[in-house]
Amino acid sequence: MINKPVFYDTDCLACFLIIGECSILIQMFSKIIITEPVHRELFNESTPPIIKNNLRVLIGRGGFVEVKEMSILSSVYHCYSYIEQGLRSDNDTRIGKGEASVIAFAKKMMALLLAIIFSMLKNILINIIYLL
């Protein structure tokens, strides 16, 4: 089992939900994270009921699904807005809101991870210098 947060976009999560194989997600991950735009897409009125029902079951599993919201003033929202407005696919279609939000949160998580790694390396270097 992977004990780190895993972000899912609409299409990827919908594949598991539509075939009813949510148990694979539960076996592989301690928690999955979806963004508010992904949540809205999955509960859209045009979304098949099987997807909505299976997502409700996952959400009801006490913390297994975390829905991340974006404050309009946050750096994540700024990144999301930039990606959603300008990033295009190979066939020149705009990237979706769900995908843009997942990319923005993943970028933030990577920045936090790099900051933690940098802090650890700094402490190691300080200890090495102290030993010299």
CSV table of C-alpha atoms in Angstrom, one decimal:
chain,number,residue,atom,x,y,z
A,1,MET,CA,0.0,0.0,0.0
A,2,ILE,CA,1.2,3.5,-0.8
A,3,ASN,CA,1.0,5.8,2.2
A,4,LYS,CA,1.4,9.1,0.3
A,5,PRO,CA,-1.3,11.3,-1.1
A,6,VAL,CA,-2.3,10.4,-4.6
A,7,PHE,CA,-4.1,12.9,-6.8
A,8,TYR,CA,-6.7,11.6,-9.3
A,9,ASP,CA,-8.2,13.5,-12.2
A,10,THR,CA,-11.6,12.9,-13.6
A,11,ASP,CA,-10.9,10.4,-16.4
A,12,CYS,CA,-8.5,8.2,-14.4
A,13,LEU,CA,-10.8,7.9,-11.4
A,14,ALA,CA,-13.9,7.5,-13.6
A,15,CYS,CA,-12.3,4.4,-15.1
A,16,PHE,CA,-12.2,2.6,-11.8
A,17,LEU,CA,-15.7,3.9,-10.8
A,18,ILE,CA,-17.4,2.9,-14.0
A,19,ILE,CA,-16.2,-0.7,-13.8
A,20,GLY,CA,-16.8,-1.0,-10.1
A,21,GLU,CA,-13.2,-1.8,-9.2
A,22,CYS,CA,-12.8,0.6,-6.3
A,23,SER,CA,-11.3,-2.2,-4.2
A,24,ILE,CA,-8.1,-1.9,-6.3
A,25,LEU,CA,-7.8,1.7,-5.1
A,26,ILE,CA,-8.5,0.8,-1.5
A,27,GLN,CA,-5.8,-2.0,-1.7
A,28,MET,CA,-3.2,0.3,-3.3
A,29,PHE,CA,-3.6,3.6,-1.5
A,30,SER,CA,-4.3,4.8,2.0
A,31,LYS,CA,-5.9,7.9,0.6
A,32,ILE,CA,-6.8,9.5,-2.7
A,33,ILE,CA,-7.2,13.2,-3.3
A,34,ILE,CA,-9.5,14.8,-5.8
A,35,THR,CA,-9.8,18.5,-6.4
A,36,GLU,CA,-13.1,20.4,-6.2
A,37,PRO,CA,-13.2,20.7,-10.0
A,38,VAL,CA,-12.8,16.9,-10.3
A,39,HIS,CA,-15.5,16.4,-7.7
A,40,ARG,CA,-17.8,18.7,-9.7
A,41,GLU,CA,-17.1,16.9,-12.9
A,42,LEU,CA,-17.8,13.5,-11.4
A,43,PHE,CA,-21.1,14.7,-9.9
A,44,ASN,CA,-22.2,16.6,-13.0
A,45,GLU,CA,-25.8,15.8,-14.1
A,46,SER,CA,-24.5,14.1,-17.3
A,47,THR,CA,-22.2,11.7,-15.3
A,48,PRO,CA,-23.5,8.2,-15.3
A,49,PRO,CA,-25.2,7.1,-12.0
A,50,ILE,CA,-22.8,4.2,-11.5
A,51,ILE,CA,-19.9,6.7,-11.3
A,52,LYS,CA,-21.7,8.9,-8.8
A,53,ASN,CA,-22.8,5.9,-6.7
A,54,ASN,CA,-19.4,4.3,-6.5
A,55,LEU,CA,-17.8,7.7,-5.7
A,56,ARG,CA,-20.3,8.2,-2.9
A,57,VAL,CA,-19.3,4.8,-1.5
A,58,LEU,CA,-15.6,5.7,-1.6
A,59,ILE,CA,-16.2,9.1,0.0
A,60,GLY,CA,-18.2,7.3,2.7
A,61,ARG,CA,-15.1,5.3,3.7
A,62,GLY,CA,-14.1,7.7,6.4
A,63,GLY,CA,-11.3,9.8,5.0
A,64,PHE,CA,-10.3,7.6,2.0
A,65,VAL,CA,-11.2,10.4,-0.4
A,66,GLU,CA,-10.1,13.9,0.4
A,67,VAL,CA,-11.6,16.7,-1.7
A,68,LYS,CA,-9.2,19.7,-2.0
A,69,GLU,CA,-10.6,23.1,-2.4
A,70,MET,CA,-8.8,26.1,-3.8
A,71,SER,CA,-9.0,29.6,-2.4
A,72,ILE,CA,-9.2,32.1,-5.1
A,73,LEU,CA,-6.4,34.0,-3.5
A,74,SER,CA,-4.0,31.0,-3.3
A,75,SER,CA,-0.9,30.3,-5.4
A,76,VAL,CA,-2.6,27.0,-6.4
A,77,TYR,CA,-5.6,28.8,-7.8
A,78,HIS,CA,-3.3,31.2,-9.7
A,79,CYS,CA,-1.4,28.3,-11.2
A,80,TYR,CA,-4.7,26.5,-12.0
A,81,SER,CA,-6.1,29.5,-13.7
A,82,TYR,CA,-3.0,29.9,-15.8
A,83,ILE,CA,-3.0,26.3,-16.8
A,84,GLU,CA,-6.7,26.1,-17.5
A,85,GLN,CA,-6.7,29.3,-19.6
A,86,GLY,CA,-3.6,28.6,-21.7
A,87,LEU,CA,-2.5,25.0,-21.7
A,88,ARG,CA,-3.5,23.2,-24.8
A,89,SER,CA,-3.3,19.5,-26.0
A,90,ASP,CA,-1.8,18.3,-29.2
A,91,ASN,CA,-5.1,18.8,-31.1
A,92,ASP,CA,-5.3,22.4,-29.8
A,93,THR,CA,-8.1,21.8,-27.3
A,94,ARG,CA,-7.9,23.4,-23.9
A,95,ILE,CA,-7.0,21.2,-21.0
A,96,GLY,CA,-10.0,20.5,-18.7
A,97,LYS,CA,-10.6,22.1,-15.3
A,98,GLY,CA,-10.1,18.8,-13.4
A,99,GLU,CA,-6.8,18.1,-15.1
A,100,ALA,CA,-5.6,21.7,-14.6
A,101,SER,CA,-6.5,21.6,-10.9
A,102,VAL,CA,-4.7,18.3,-10.4
A,103,ILE,CA,-1.6,19.7,-12.1
A,104,ALA,CA,-1.7,22.8,-10.0
A,105,PHE,CA,-1.9,20.9,-6.7
A,106,ALA,CA,0.8,18.4,-7.8
A,107,LYS,CA,3.1,21.3,-8.6
A,108,LYS,CA,2.5,22.7,-5.1
A,109,MET,CA,3.1,19.3,-3.5
A,110,MET,CA,6.4,19.0,-5.5
A,111,ALA,CA,7.5,22.4,-4.3
A,112,LEU,CA,6.8,21.4,-0.7
A,113,LEU,CA,8.7,18.2,-1.2
A,114,LEU,CA,11.7,20.0,-2.7
A,115,ALA,CA,11.7,22.5,0.3
A,116,ILE,CA,11.7,19.5,2.7
A,117,ILE,CA,14.6,17.9,0.8
A,118,PHE,CA,16.5,21.2,0.8
A,119,SER,CA,16.0,21.6,4.5
A,120,MET,CA,17.3,18.1,5.2
A,121,LEU,CA,20.3,18.6,3.0
A,122,LYS,CA,21.1,21.8,4.7
A,123,ASN,CA,21.0,20.1,8.1
A,124,ILE,CA,23.2,17.3,6.8
A,125,LEU,CA,25.8,19.8,5.5
A,126,ILE,CA,25.7,21.8,8.8
A,127,ASN,CA,26.4,18.5,10.6
A,128,ILE,CA,29.3,17.6,8.3
A,129,ILE,CA,30.8,21.1,8.6
A,130,TYR,CA,30.5,20.8,12.4
A,131,LEU,CA,32.3,17.4,12.3
A,132,LEU,CA,35.2,18.8,10.3
